[in-house]
Amino acid sequence: MSTSGISVEARRIDALLLRALYGGSKSYWELMREGHAQTHHILESLQGLLKNELVTYDGNRFVLTEAGRRQAEALGLDRVADQRCETCAGRGIILRPPFDRVLEAFQEIVAMRPKATPDFDQGYVTPETTVLRLALMAQRGDLAGRDLLLLGDDDLTGIAAALSGLPRRIFVLDVDERIVGFIRDVARDRGWDNVHAEIYDVQDPLPETLRGQFDVFFTDPVETLRGIFLFLSRCTEALRGPGSAGYFGLSYLESSWKKWRDIQRGLLDMGFAITDMLGAFQDYQLENIVAQGYPVAKMAPVPVGEPDVPFYISTVYRLELTEAPKPLYTGRLELGTDLYYDDEACVTLRRP
Amino acid sequence: MSTSGISVEARRIDALLLRALYGGSKSYWELMREGHAQTHHILESLQGLLKNELVTYDGNRFVLTEAGRRQAEALGLDRVADQRCETCAGRGIILRPPFDRVLEAFQEIVAMRPKATPDFDQGYVTPETTVLRLALMAQRGDLAGRDLLLLGDDDLTGIAAALSGLPRRIFVLDVDERIVGFIRDVARDRGWDNVHAEIYDVQDPLPETLRGQFDVFFTDPVETLRGIFLFLSRCTEALRGPGSAGYFGLSYLESSWKKWRDIQRGLLDMGFAITDMLGAFQDYQLENIVAQGYPVAKMAPVPVGEPDVPFYISTVYRLELTEAPKPLYTGRLELGTDLYYDDEACVTLRRP
């Protein structure tokens, strides 16, 4: 076999791509969703498959060659269908009352929101993802009657949470005054007196009035190790204590499993057990990936068009404190551009 | 509110039970599935709800009292439906080719299998769970063409894997000679020359010929901390290296989140990142829980009948090595009954 002598992981990714392509031609962006690995490794695999002429590019989509079909059949991949549940797209969660109606109301509101800006590594999830993540929290008992902190909320999860009418208190911290202003305007219009939003730079200490005040947090942090720990430290400091829960998104597309391991060690050190980890739960709606010159587009082995599917996905972690919260960072911490960018980033624009 | 002054976790479990009961009366065993917490904590919550007369027992099932209904409504729980996907029962994975046909063939074979024995803390998952777990492995690229180790296989996952025709090699280690004999007989009948089964006590060193030989393992270990680390150490020692993957089942019903955290630290120490963690993925078919006097039945606040639903569920972890395997234990390790039993166990029988 042409794949002998290569690493265990590379063989795994090869097989995932071959299986996906056996089912029909795929765009570059569709293949990014299939590899269950870091973008760099998916790219290496794709380059190897092209070089060995198992896969070819028709100018628009990747297709299996005759040799590729034989290879897939030799591995038995022709007999393996996609096992994901189509009803829930593999998430295990669907939108039932009240969240089905929340999504409708939410979509009207988000149509008016401020545009994402690379100034703050924004790039929001689809409205459906925002509401699905709340449905997950409700399913775990983490929404109704709870005090909820959102750190960084370009997704406007705070507004969707308020539409559900379930949390006791919703507090949004965001560095972008446009987001904070928008949430305040909506809350005023709707008469939500339990919804608060404040401008906050994660490099600053957590305001004293917010420490130890929350049952649950959600954050979708930047993807650098120190940045993630900084976001999660602020959130951890805001929790009440044992039994308090946290949710955050993490993508394997921009972070190696090695980095995941380092992050997981930090989570345990902060006093959490990881209770759930749902892969490909979050779909992001990123625009102008090619036009803006994101590394993931520039690194493609062939010239590619703008994404035809939400290619950027992330895993949702649920954490639960088993002891008093122990944030890794407290006080002011200056990170500058290191907050946003490291060597593994490929769906983040380096600022000048 | 009657729940003020109690812990964050207790309020969460209370809310989950109240919500479940708002949807209709529930058996003791159905409530065990709903709490998303350790059995001890679910029991404390249930006892509190009974004592505060929010819940009552009608001799057969638990029901909300009028005060319980008002409490649920005050928390907004009357408006929150179950968000789990019904198609896949919240797993995100369903049985598509070849696994739909594997399940049919597997069910004929398991009808003839040796009965579970408490001698080895056996208690197998449903045949559907066995095949779903293989579908998950296939979905992650961990089955086709892979060398698969199964440590402890009263579930007969090795046979189901062989029926799929996908793994390159399947090696089963089990302490129960009846299981090993059964697997060998089936393999001989079917002419599977890539399926091997050997008698093995996890307290013994891993046979040298098996070290560093596998791409993937699956094990459903005992639930004591040292027992889990022993099972996982043997499995880890059997893996090739970075990129090799492991799967195991862990229940929060018998293990506190604190223990989960300790286990997770051990996983990282062995060289793994946790890549997926799918809750309530595995359903067990346990019989005669009341008749055999399992602690979970004796601890019930009211006399209960035998389980009417598979109440015992567990989470499936997927691990991936990010560096060379570092088993916590190597060589012979004598654990005796400590292998099977600790203070958190409640669905395990203490042997005399």
JSON list of N, CA and C in Angstrom, two decimals, chain B residues 101-167:
[
{"chain": "B", "resi": 101, "resn": "ARG", "atom": "N", "xyz": [-26.29, -4.11, 9.46]},
{"chain": "B", "resi": 101, "resn": "ARG", "atom": "CA", "xyz": [-26.28, -5.57, 9.24]},
{"chain": "B", "resi": 101, "resn": "ARG", "atom": "C", "xyz": [-25.43, -6.28, 10.29]},
{"chain": "B", "resi": 102, "resn": "VAL", "atom": "N", "xyz": [-24.37, -5.61, 10.77]},
{"chain": "B", "resi": 102, "resn": "VAL", "atom": "CA", "xyz": [-23.55, -6.19, 11.83]},
{"chain": "B", "resi": 102, "resn": "VAL", "atom": "C", "xyz": [-24.42, -6.46, 13.06]},
{"chain": "B", "resi": 103, "resn": "LEU", "atom": "N", "xyz": [-25.31, -5.52, 13.40]},
{"chain": "B", "resi": 103, "resn": "LEU", "atom": "CA", "xyz": [-26.15, -5.69, 14.58]},
{"chain": "B", "resi": 103, "resn": "LEU", "atom": "C", "xyz": [-27.04, -6.92, 14.45]},
{"chain": "B", "resi": 104, "resn": "GLU", "atom": "N", "xyz": [-27.62, -7.11, 13.27]},
{"chain": "B", "resi": 104, "resn": "GLU", "atom": "CA", "xyz": [-28.49, -8.29, 13.08]},
{"chain": "B", "resi": 104, "resn": "GLU", "atom": "C", "xyz": [-27.72, -9.59, 13.31]},
{"chain": "B", "resi": 105, "resn": "ALA", "atom": "N", "xyz": [-26.57, -9.69, 12.67]},
{"chain": "B", "resi": 105, "resn": "ALA", "atom": "CA", "xyz": [-25.76, -10.91, 12.80]},
{"chain": "B", "resi": 105, "resn": "ALA", "atom": "C", "xyz": [-25.26, -11.07, 14.23]},
{"chain": "B", "resi": 106, "resn": "PHE", "atom": "N", "xyz": [-24.91, -9.95, 14.86]},
{"chain": "B", "resi": 106, "resn": "PHE", "atom": "CA", "xyz": [-24.36, -9.98, 16.22]},
{"chain": "B", "resi": 106, "resn": "PHE", "atom": "C", "xyz": [-25.42, -10.48, 17.20]},
{"chain": "B", "resi": 107, "resn": "GLN", "atom": "N", "xyz": [-26.66, -10.04, 17.02]},
{"chain": "B", "resi": 107, "resn": "GLN", "atom": "CA", "xyz": [-27.70, -10.45, 17.96]},
{"chain": "B", "resi": 107, "resn": "GLN", "atom": "C", "xyz": [-27.94, -11.96, 17.95]},
{"chain": "B", "resi": 108, "resn": "GLU", "atom": "N", "xyz": [-27.77, -12.57, 16.80]},
{"chain": "B", "resi": 108, "resn": "GLU", "atom": "CA", "xyz": [-27.90, -14.03, 16.76]},
{"chain": "B", "resi": 108, "resn": "GLU", "atom": "C", "xyz": [-26.79, -14.70, 17.55]},
{"chain": "B", "resi": 109, "resn": "ILE", "atom": "N", "xyz": [-25.59, -14.13, 17.47]},
{"chain": "B", "resi": 109, "resn": "ILE", "atom": "CA", "xyz": [-24.44, -14.74, 18.15]},
{"chain": "B", "resi": 109, "resn": "ILE", "atom": "C", "xyz": [-24.52, -14.53, 19.66]},
{"chain": "B", "resi": 110, "resn": "VAL", "atom": "N", "xyz": [-24.87, -13.32, 20.10]},
{"chain": "B", "resi": 110, "resn": "VAL", "atom": "CA", "xyz": [-24.87, -13.05, 21.55]},
{"chain": "B", "resi": 110, "resn": "VAL", "atom": "C", "xyz": [-25.95, -13.83, 22.28]},
{"chain": "B", "resi": 111, "resn": "ALA", "atom": "N", "xyz": [-26.97, -14.28, 21.55]},
{"chain": "B", "resi": 111, "resn": "ALA", "atom": "CA", "xyz": [-28.01, -15.09, 22.20]},
{"chain": "B", "resi": 111, "resn": "ALA", "atom": "C", "xyz": [-27.41, -16.35, 22.82]},
{"chain": "B", "resi": 112, "resn": "MET", "atom": "N", "xyz": [-26.24, -16.75, 22.33]},
{"chain": "B", "resi": 112, "resn": "MET", "atom": "CA", "xyz": [-25.62, -17.99, 22.79]},
{"chain": "B", "resi": 112, "resn": "MET", "atom": "C", "xyz": [-24.46, -17.75, 23.76]},
{"chain": "B", "resi": 113, "resn": "ARG", "atom": "N", "xyz": [-24.24, -16.51, 24.17]},
{"chain": "B", "resi": 113, "resn": "ARG", "atom": "CA", "xyz": [-23.02, -16.20, 24.93]},
{"chain": "B", "resi": 113, "resn": "ARG", "atom": "C", "xyz": [-23.09, -16.66, 26.39]},
{"chain": "B", "resi": 114, "resn": "PRO", "atom": "N", "xyz": [-21.91, -16.77, 27.04]},
{"chain": "B", "resi": 114, "resn": "PRO", "atom": "CA", "xyz": [-21.87, -17.09, 28.47]},
{"chain": "B", "resi": 114, "resn": "PRO", "atom": "C", "xyz": [-22.55, -15.98, 29.27]},
{"chain": "B", "resi": 115, "resn": "LYS", "atom": "N", "xyz": [-23.24, -16.35, 30.35]},
{"chain": "B", "resi": 115, "resn": "LYS", "atom": "CA", "xyz": [-23.93, -15.37, 31.22]},
{"chain": "B", "resi": 115, "resn": "LYS", "atom": "C", "xyz": [-22.92, -14.53, 32.00]},
{"chain": "B", "resi": 116, "resn": "ALA", "atom": "N", "xyz": [-23.29, -13.26, 32.26]},
{"chain": "B", "resi": 116, "resn": "ALA", "atom": "CA", "xyz": [-22.42, -12.38, 33.05]},
{"chain": "B", "resi": 116, "resn": "ALA", "atom": "C", "xyz": [-22.26, -12.94, 34.46]},
{"chain": "B", "resi": 117, "resn": "THR", "atom": "N", "xyz": [-21.08, -12.77, 35.04]},
{"chain": "B", "resi": 117, "resn": "THR", "atom": "CA", "xyz": [-20.84, -13.22, 36.41]},
{"chain": "B", "resi": 117, "resn": "THR", "atom": "C", "xyz": [-20.26, -12.08, 37.24]},
{"chain": "B", "resi": 118, "resn": "PRO", "atom": "N", "xyz": [-20.78, -11.90, 38.48]},
{"chain": "B", "resi": 118, "resn": "PRO", "atom": "CA", "xyz": [-20.20, -10.87, 39.34]},
{"chain": "B", "resi": 118, "resn": "PRO", "atom": "C", "xyz": [-18.77, -11.21, 39.78]},
{"chain": "B", "resi": 119, "resn": "ASP", "atom": "N", "xyz": [-18.32, -12.45, 39.51]},
{"chain": "B", "resi": 119, "resn": "ASP", "atom": "CA", "xyz": [-16.94, -12.81, 39.84]},
{"chain": "B", "resi": 119, "resn": "ASP", "atom": "C", "xyz": [-15.94, -11.83, 39.24]},
{"chain": "B", "resi": 120, "resn": "PHE", "atom": "N", "xyz": [-16.28, -11.30, 38.08]},
{"chain": "B", "resi": 120, "resn": "PHE", "atom": "CA", "xyz": [-15.34, -10.42, 37.39]},
{"chain": "B", "resi": 120, "resn": "PHE", "atom": "C", "xyz": [-15.96, -9.04, 37.13]},
{"chain": "B", "resi": 121, "resn": "ASP", "atom": "N", "xyz": [-16.95, -8.64, 37.96]},
{"chain": "B", "resi": 121, "resn": "ASP", "atom": "CA", "xyz": [-17.62, -7.36, 37.76]},
{"chain": "B", "resi": 121, "resn": "ASP", "atom": "C", "xyz": [-18.11, -7.23, 36.32]},
{"chain": "B", "resi": 122, "resn": "GLN", "atom": "N", "xyz": [-18.62, -8.33, 35.77]},
{"chain": "B", "resi": 122, "resn": "GLN", "atom": "CA", "xyz": [-19.15, -8.26, 34.42]},
{"chain": "B", "resi": 122, "resn": "GLN", "atom": "C", "xyz": [-20.55, -7.63, 34.46]},
{"chain": "B", "resi": 123, "resn": "GLY", "atom": "N", "xyz": [-21.03, -7.27, 33.36]},
{"chain": "B", "resi": 123, "resn": "GLY", "atom": "CA", "xyz": [-22.33, -6.63, 33.25]},
{"chain": "B", "resi": 123, "resn": "GLY", "atom": "C", "xyz": [-22.25, -5.93, 31.92]},
{"chain": "B", "resi": 124, "resn": "TYR", "atom": "N", "xyz": [-22.86, -6.55, 30.91]},
{"chain": "B", "resi": 124, "resn": "TYR", "atom": "CA", "xyz": [-22.52, -6.06, 29.59]},
{"chain": "B", "resi": 124, "resn": "TYR", "atom": "C", "xyz": [-23.49, -5.01, 29.07]},
{"chain": "B", "resi": 125, "resn": "VAL", "atom": "N", "xyz": [-23.01, -4.29, 28.07]},
{"chain": "B", "resi": 125, "resn": "VAL", "atom": "CA", "xyz": [-23.82, -3.29, 27.41]},
{"chain": "B", "resi": 125, "resn": "VAL", "atom": "C", "xyz": [-24.81, -4.00, 26.49]},
{"chain": "B", "resi": 126, "resn": "THR", "atom": "N", "xyz": [-25.81, -3.27, 26.02]},
{"chain": "B", "resi": 126, "resn": "THR", "atom": "CA", "xyz": [-26.75, -3.85, 25.07]},
{"chain": "B", "resi": 126, "resn": "THR", "atom": "C", "xyz": [-26.02, -4.13, 23.75]},
{"chain": "B", "resi": 127, "resn": "PRO", "atom": "N", "xyz": [-26.49, -5.11, 22.98]},
{"chain": "B", "resi": 127, "resn": "PRO", "atom": "CA", "xyz": [-25.84, -5.37, 21.69]},
{"chain": "B", "resi": 127, "resn": "PRO", "atom": "C", "xyz": [-25.81, -4.12, 20.81]},
{"chain": "B", "resi": 128, "resn": "GLU", "atom": "N", "xyz": [-26.87, -3.31, 20.89]},
{"chain": "B", "resi": 128, "resn": "GLU", "atom": "CA", "xyz": [-26.90, -2.09, 20.09]},
{"chain": "B", "resi": 128, "resn": "GLU", "atom": "C", "xyz": [-25.75, -1.15, 20.50]},
{"chain": "B", "resi": 129, "resn": "THR", "atom": "N", "xyz": [-25.50, -1.06, 21.82]},
{"chain": "B", "resi": 129, "resn": "THR", "atom": "CA", "xyz": [-24.40, -0.21, 22.29]},
{"chain": "B", "resi": 129, "resn": "THR", "atom": "C", "xyz": [-23.06, -0.71, 21.75]},
{"chain": "B", "resi": 130, "resn": "THR", "atom": "N", "xyz": [-22.87, -2.03, 21.78]},
{"chain": "B", "resi": 130, "resn": "THR", "atom": "CA", "xyz": [-21.61, -2.60, 21.28]},
{"chain": "B", "resi": 130, "resn": "THR", "atom": "C", "xyz": [-21.37, -2.17, 19.83]},
{"chain": "B", "resi": 131, "resn": "VAL", "atom": "N", "xyz": [-22.40, -2.25, 19.03]},
{"chain": "B", "resi": 131, "resn": "VAL", "atom": "CA", "xyz": [-22.23, -1.94, 17.61]},
{"chain": "B", "resi": 131, "resn": "VAL", "atom": "C", "xyz": [-22.13, -0.43, 17.39]},
{"chain": "B", "resi": 132, "resn": "LEU", "atom": "N", "xyz": [-22.87, 0.35, 18.19]},
{"chain": "B", "resi": 132, "resn": "LEU", "atom": "CA", "xyz": [-22.79, 1.82, 18.08]},
{"chain": "B", "resi": 132, "resn": "LEU", "atom": "C", "xyz": [-21.38, 2.32, 18.40]},
{"chain": "B", "resi": 133, "resn": "ARG", "atom": "N", "xyz": [-20.75, 1.66, 19.33]},
{"chain": "B", "resi": 133, "resn": "ARG", "atom": "CA", "xyz": [-19.40, 2.08, 19.73]},
{"chain": "B", "resi": 133, "resn": "ARG", "atom": "C", "xyz": [-18.43, 1.78, 18.57]},
{"chain": "B", "resi": 134, "resn": "LEU", "atom": "N", "xyz": [-18.66, 0.72, 17.84]},
{"chain": "B", "resi": 134, "resn": "LEU", "atom": "CA", "xyz": [-17.84, 0.45, 16.65]},
{"chain": "B", "resi": 134, "resn": "LEU", "atom": "C", "xyz": [-18.12, 1.46, 15.54]},
{"chain": "B", "resi": 135, "resn": "ALA", "atom": "N", "xyz": [-19.39, 1.84, 15.41]},
{"chain": "B", "resi": 135, "resn": "ALA", "atom": "CA", "xyz": [-19.75, 2.85, 14.41]},
{"chain": "B", "resi": 135, "resn": "ALA", "atom": "C", "xyz": [-19.04, 4.16, 14.73]},
{"chain": "B", "resi": 136, "resn": "LEU", "atom": "N", "xyz": [-18.97, 4.50, 16.01]},
{"chain": "B", "resi": 136, "resn": "LEU", "atom": "CA", "xyz": [-18.24, 5.70, 16.43]},
{"chain": "B", "resi": 136, "resn": "LEU", "atom": "C", "xyz": [-16.77, 5.59, 16.06]},
{"chain": "B", "resi": 137, "resn": "MET", "atom": "N", "xyz": [-16.18, 4.43, 16.32]},
{"chain": "B", "resi": 137, "resn": "MET", "atom": "CA", "xyz": [-14.77, 4.24, 15.99]},
{"chain": "B", "resi": 137, "resn": "MET", "atom": "C", "xyz": [-14.54, 4.37, 14.48]},
{"chain": "B", "resi": 138, "resn": "ALA", "atom": "N", "xyz": [-15.43, 3.78, 13.70]},
{"chain": "B", "resi": 138, "resn": "ALA", "atom": "CA", "xyz": [-15.31, 3.88, 12.24]},
{"chain": "B", "resi": 138, "resn": "ALA", "atom": "C", "xyz": [-15.42, 5.34, 11.80]},
{"chain": "B", "resi": 139, "resn": "GLN", "atom": "N", "xyz": [-16.35, 6.06, 12.43]},
{"chain": "B", "resi": 139, "resn": "GLN", "atom": "CA", "xyz": [-16.57, 7.47, 12.08]},
{"chain": "B", "resi": 139, "resn": "GLN", "atom": "C", "xyz": [-15.32, 8.31, 12.34]},
{"chain": "B", "resi": 140, "resn": "ARG", "atom": "N", "xyz": [-14.53, 7.92, 13.33]},
{"chain": "B", "resi": 140, "resn": "ARG", "atom": "CA", "xyz": [-13.31, 8.65, 13.67]},
{"chain": "B", "resi": 140, "resn": "ARG", "atom": "C", "xyz": [-12.08, 8.11, 12.95]},
{"chain": "B", "resi": 141, "resn": "GLY", "atom": "N", "xyz": [-12.29, 7.13, 12.07]},
{"chain": "B", "resi": 141, "resn": "GLY", "atom": "CA", "xyz": [-11.16, 6.58, 11.32]},
{"chain": "B", "resi": 141, "resn": "GLY", "atom": "C", "xyz": [-10.34, 5.59, 12.12]},
{"chain": "B", "resi": 142, "resn": "ASP", "atom": "N", "xyz": [-10.93, 5.00, 13.15]},
{"chain": "B", "resi": 142, "resn": "ASP", "atom": "CA", "xyz": [-10.18, 4.12, 14.05]},
{"chain": "B", "resi": 142, "resn": "ASP", "atom": "C", "xyz": [-10.53, 2.64, 13.88]},
{"chain": "B", "resi": 143, "resn": "LEU", "atom": "N", "xyz": [-11.14, 2.25, 12.78]},
{"chain": "B", "resi": 143, "resn": "LEU", "atom": "CA", "xyz": [-11.53, 0.84, 12.66]},
{"chain": "B", "resi": 143, "resn": "LEU", "atom": "C", "xyz": [-10.98, 0.19, 11.39]},
{"chain": "B", "resi": 144, "resn": "ALA", "atom": "N", "xyz": [-11.27, 0.79, 10.24]},
{"chain": "B", "resi": 144, "resn": "ALA", "atom": "CA", "xyz": [-10.88, 0.16, 8.97]},
{"chain": "B", "resi": 144, "resn": "ALA", "atom": "C", "xyz": [-9.36, 0.08, 8.86]},
{"chain": "B", "resi": 145, "resn": "GLY", "atom": "N", "xyz": [-8.86, -1.13, 8.64]},
{"chain": "B", "resi": 145, "resn": "GLY", "atom": "CA", "xyz": [-7.43, -1.32, 8.43]},
{"chain": "B", "resi": 145, "resn": "GLY", "atom": "C", "xyz": [-6.59, -1.20, 9.69]},
{"chain": "B", "resi": 146, "resn": "ARG", "atom": "N", "xyz": [-7.24, -1.09, 10.86]},
{"chain": "B", "resi": 146, "resn": "ARG", "atom": "CA", "xyz": [-6.52, -0.86, 12.11]},
{"chain": "B", "resi": 146, "resn": "ARG", "atom": "C", "xyz": [-6.32, -2.17, 12.88]},
{"chain": "B", "resi": 147, "resn": "ASP", "atom": "N", "xyz": [-5.30, -2.17, 13.74]},
{"chain": "B", "resi": 147, "resn": "ASP", "atom": "CA", "xyz": [-5.06, -3.29, 14.66]},
{"chain": "B", "resi": 147, "resn": "ASP", "atom": "C", "xyz": [-5.67, -2.92, 16.00]},
{"chain": "B", "resi": 148, "resn": "LEU", "atom": "N", "xyz": [-6.64, -3.72, 16.43]},
{"chain": "B", "resi": 148, "resn": "LEU", "atom": "CA", "xyz": [-7.52, -3.38, 17.54]},
{"chain": "B", "resi": 148, "resn": "LEU", "atom": "C", "xyz": [-7.32, -4.32, 18.73]},
{"chain": "B", "resi": 149, "resn": "LEU", "atom": "N", "xyz": [-7.08, -3.73, 19.91]},
{"chain": "B", "resi": 149, "resn": "LEU", "atom": "CA", "xyz": [-6.97, -4.51, 21.14]},
{"chain": "B", "resi": 149, "resn": "LEU", "atom": "C", "xyz": [-8.22, -4.29, 22.00]},
{"chain": "B", "resi": 150, "resn": "LEU", "atom": "N", "xyz": [-8.78, -5.39, 22.50]},
{"chain": "B", "resi": 150, "resn": "LEU", "atom": "CA", "xyz": [-9.90, -5.30, 23.43]},
{"chain": "B", "resi": 150, "resn": "LEU", "atom": "C", "xyz": [-9.48, -5.93, 24.74]},
{"chain": "B", "resi": 151, "resn": "LEU", "atom": "N", "xyz": [-9.47, -5.14, 25.80]},
{"chain": "B", "resi": 151, "resn": "LEU", "atom": "CA", "xyz": [-9.06, -5.66, 27.11]},
{"chain": "B", "resi": 151, "resn": "LEU", "atom": "C", "xyz": [-10.31, -5.83, 27.98]},
{"chain": "B", "resi": 152, "resn": "GLY", "atom": "N", "xyz": [-10.71, -7.08, 28.19]},
{"chain": "B", "resi": 152, "resn": "GLY", "atom": "CA", "xyz": [-11.97, -7.36, 28.88]},
{"chain": "B", "resi": 152, "resn": "GLY", "atom": "C", "xyz": [-13.07, -7.26, 27.85]},
{"chain": "B", "resi": 153, "resn": "ASP", "atom": "N", "xyz": [-13.68, -8.37, 27.49]},
{"chain": "B", "resi": 153, "resn": "ASP", "atom": "CA", "xyz": [-14.63, -8.29, 26.38]},
{"chain": "B", "resi": 153, "resn": "ASP", "atom": "C", "xyz": [-15.88, -9.13, 26.62]},
{"chain": "B", "resi": 154, "resn": "ASP", "atom": "N", "xyz": [-16.48, -9.00, 27.82]},
{"chain": "B", "resi": 154, "resn": "ASP", "atom": "CA", "xyz": [-17.75, -9.70, 28.04]},
{"chain": "B", "resi": 154, "resn": "ASP", "atom": "C", "xyz": [-18.84, -9.16, 27.12]},
{"chain": "B", "resi": 155, "resn": "ASP", "atom": "N", "xyz": [-18.63, -7.95, 26.58]},
{"chain": "B", "resi": 155, "resn": "ASP", "atom": "CA", "xyz": [-19.58, -7.39, 25.61]},
{"chain": "B", "resi": 155, "resn": "ASP", "atom": "C", "xyz": [-19.46, -8.04, 24.23]},
{"chain": "B", "resi": 156, "resn": "LEU", "atom": "N", "xyz": [-18.37, -8.76, 24.00]},
{"chain": "B", "resi": 156, "resn": "LEU", "atom": "CA", "xyz": [-18.10, -9.40, 22.71]},
{"chain": "B", "resi": 156, "resn": "LEU", "atom": "C", "xyz": [-17.94, -8.39, 21.57]},
{"chain": "B", "resi": 157, "resn": "THR", "atom": "N", "xyz": [-17.33, -7.27, 21.89]},
{"chain": "B", "resi": 157, "resn": "THR", "atom": "CA", "xyz": [-17.04, -6.25, 20.88]},
{"chain": "B", "resi": 157, "resn": "THR", "atom": "C", "xyz": [-16.14, -6.81, 19.78]},
{"chain": "B", "resi": 158, "resn": "GLY", "atom": "N", "xyz": [-15.25, -7.73, 20.16]},
{"chain": "B", "resi": 158, "resn": "GLY", "atom": "CA", "xyz": [-14.33, -8.32, 19.19]},
{"chain": "B", "resi": 158, "resn": "GLY", "atom": "C", "xyz": [-15.09, -9.05, 18.09]},
{"chain": "B", "resi": 159, "resn": "ILE", "atom": "N", "xyz": [-16.16, -9.74, 18.49]},
{"chain": "B", "resi": 159, "resn": "ILE", "atom": "CA", "xyz": [-16.96, -10.47, 17.49]},
{"chain": "B", "resi": 159, "resn": "ILE", "atom": "C", "xyz": [-17.70, -9.48, 16.58]},
{"chain": "B", "resi": 160, "resn": "ALA", "atom": "N", "xyz": [-18.27, -8.44, 17.19]},
{"chain": "B", "resi": 160, "resn": "ALA", "atom": "CA", "xyz": [-18.97, -7.44, 16.38]},
{"chain": "B", "resi": 160, "resn": "ALA", "atom": "C", "xyz": [-17.99, -6.75, 15.42]},
{"chain": "B", "resi": 161, "resn": "ALA", "atom": "N", "xyz": [-16.78, -6.48, 15.91]},
{"chain": "B", "resi": 161, "resn": "ALA", "atom": "CA", "xyz": [-15.76, -5.85, 15.05]},
{"chain": "B", "resi": 161, "resn": "ALA", "atom": "C", "xyz": [-15.41, -6.76, 13.88]},
{"chain": "B", "resi": 162, "resn": "ALA", "atom": "N", "xyz": [-15.30, -8.06, 14.18]},
{"chain": "B", "resi": 162, "resn": "ALA", "atom": "CA", "xyz": [-14.97, -9.01, 13.11]},
{"chain": "B", "resi": 162, "resn": "ALA", "atom": "C", "xyz": [-16.10, -9.09, 12.09]},
{"chain": "B", "resi": 163, "resn": "LEU", "atom": "N", "xyz": [-17.35, -9.02, 12.57]},
{"chain": "B", "resi": 163, "resn": "LEU", "atom": "CA", "xyz": [-18.49, -9.05, 11.64]},
{"chain": "B", "resi": 163, "resn": "LEU", "atom": "C", "xyz": [-18.47, -7.87, 10.68]},
{"chain": "B", "resi": 164, "resn": "SER", "atom": "N", "xyz": [-17.91, -6.74, 11.12]},
{"chain": "B", "resi": 164, "resn": "SER", "atom": "CA", "xyz": [-17.83, -5.57, 10.23]},
{"chain": "B", "resi": 164, "resn": "SER", "atom": "C", "xyz": [-16.82, -5.78, 9.11]},
{"chain": "B", "resi": 165, "resn": "GLY", "atom": "N", "xyz": [-15.87, -6.69, 9.35]},
{"chain": "B", "resi": 165, "resn": "GLY", "atom": "CA", "xyz": [-14.85, -6.96, 8.33]},
{"chain": "B", "resi": 165, "resn": "GLY", "atom": "C", "xyz": [-13.84, -5.84, 8.17]},
{"chain": "B", "resi": 166, "resn": "LEU", "atom": "N", "xyz": [-13.85, -4.86, 9.06]},
{"chain": "B", "resi": 166, "resn": "LEU", "atom": "CA", "xyz": [-13.01, -3.67, 8.85]},
{"chain": "B", "resi": 166, "resn": "LEU", "atom": "C", "xyz": [-11.62, -3.71, 9.48]},
{"chain": "B", "resi": 167, "resn": "PRO", "atom": "N", "xyz": [-11.47, -4.13, 10.75]},
{"chain": "B", "resi": 167, "resn": "PRO", "atom": "CA", "xyz": [-10.12, -4.08, 11.33]},
{"chain": "B", "resi": 167, "resn": "PRO", "atom": "C", "xyz": [-9.17, -5.06, 10.63]}
]
